[in-house]
Amino acid sequence: MSEEASDADRFLALVAAAQDRDISLTSIQAGLLVAAELGIAGDSRAFARKLGIAHSLVLRELNVLVERKGVLQIVKRDLRTMRVHYTLPPRDET
């Protein structure tokens, strides 16, 4: 098995685990969270390109996560390209 295939399998397993923890997450939403956590993609266009899905779908799902306070946070928006940079919020260490 190639390293790229095993990385994809690991990513998909982490997406499935995120959905198991929170059944309200769609696969794209879970993928956005996993990608942010692993540093795979920090913006909507990169995520869409790497997964081969429409940027508009990623934007829609990203906005849902941002509206769920504390799940993801927007770092920067590029109005010309519609690219949205996002990150996981800082974790409470208390």
Coordinates of C-alpha atoms in Angstrom, one line a residue:
M1 CA 0.0 0.0 0.0
S2 CA 1.4 3.4 -0.9
E3 CA 2.0 6.1 1.7
E4 CA -0.6 8.4 -0.1
A5 CA -3.2 5.7 0.1
S6 CA -2.5 5.0 3.8
D7 CA -2.7 8.8 4.5
A8 CA -6.1 8.9 2.8
D9 CA -7.3 5.9 4.8
R10 CA -6.1 7.5 8.0
F11 CA -7.9 10.8 7.1
L12 CA -11.1 8.9 6.3
A13 CA -10.9 7.0 9.6
L14 CA -10.5 10.2 11.5
V15 CA -13.4 11.7 9.7
A16 CA -15.6 8.7 10.6
A17 CA -14.4 8.9 14.2
A18 CA -15.3 12.6 14.4
Q19 CA -18.8 11.8 13.0
D20 CA -19.1 9.0 15.6
R21 CA -18.4 11.5 18.4
D22 CA -20.9 14.1 16.9
I23 CA -23.6 12.6 14.8
S24 CA -24.7 16.0 13.6
L25 CA -21.5 16.5 11.6
T26 CA -21.7 16.0 7.9
S27 CA -18.7 14.3 6.2
I28 CA -17.5 17.6 4.9
Q29 CA -17.8 19.3 8.3
A30 CA -15.9 16.4 9.9
G31 CA -13.3 16.6 7.2
L32 CA -12.8 20.3 7.8
L33 CA -12.3 19.7 11.5
V34 CA -9.8 16.8 10.8
A35 CA -8.0 18.9 8.2
A36 CA -7.6 21.8 10.6
E37 CA -6.4 19.5 13.4
L38 CA -3.8 17.8 11.2
G39 CA -2.7 20.9 9.3
I40 CA -3.8 19.4 6.0
A41 CA -5.7 22.5 4.8
G42 CA -6.2 25.8 6.6
D43 CA -8.4 27.4 3.9
S44 CA -11.5 26.5 2.1
R45 CA -10.1 26.4 -1.4
A46 CA -7.2 24.2 -0.5
F47 CA -9.6 21.8 1.3
A48 CA -11.9 21.8 -1.7
R49 CA -9.1 21.2 -4.2
K50 CA -7.5 18.4 -2.1
L51 CA -10.8 16.5 -1.8
G52 CA -12.0 17.3 -5.3
I53 CA -15.3 18.9 -4.2
A54 CA -16.9 22.2 -5.1
H55 CA -15.7 25.2 -3.2
S56 CA -19.2 26.4 -2.7
L57 CA -20.1 23.2 -0.8
V58 CA -17.1 23.7 1.5
L59 CA -18.0 27.3 2.2
R60 CA -21.6 26.3 3.1
E61 CA -20.4 23.6 5.5
L62 CA -17.7 25.8 6.9
N63 CA -20.2 28.5 7.7
V64 CA -22.4 26.0 9.6
L65 CA -19.4 25.0 11.7
V66 CA -18.6 28.7 12.4
E67 CA -22.2 29.3 13.5
R68 CA -21.8 26.4 16.0
K69 CA -19.9 28.6 18.4
G70 CA -16.4 27.3 19.3
V71 CA -16.1 24.6 16.7
L72 CA -14.0 26.5 14.0
Q73 CA -13.0 30.1 13.8
I74 CA -12.4 32.3 10.7
V75 CA -9.0 33.8 10.6
K76 CA -9.2 35.7 7.3
R77 CA -11.6 36.1 4.3
D78 CA -10.5 37.0 0.8
L79 CA -13.5 38.7 -0.8
R80 CA -12.1 38.5 -4.3
T81 CA -11.5 34.7 -4.3
M82 CA -14.0 33.8 -1.6
R83 CA -11.2 31.9 0.1
V84 CA -11.8 31.5 3.8
H85 CA -8.9 30.8 6.2
Y86 CA -9.9 28.9 9.3
T87 CA -8.5 27.3 12.4
L88 CA -9.5 25.4 15.4
P89 CA -10.1 27.6 18.4
P90 CA -7.6 27.5 21.2
R91 CA -8.3 24.7 23.7
D92 CA -9.0 25.5 27.3
E93 CA -6.3 24.0 29.4
T94 CA -8.2 24.2 32.6

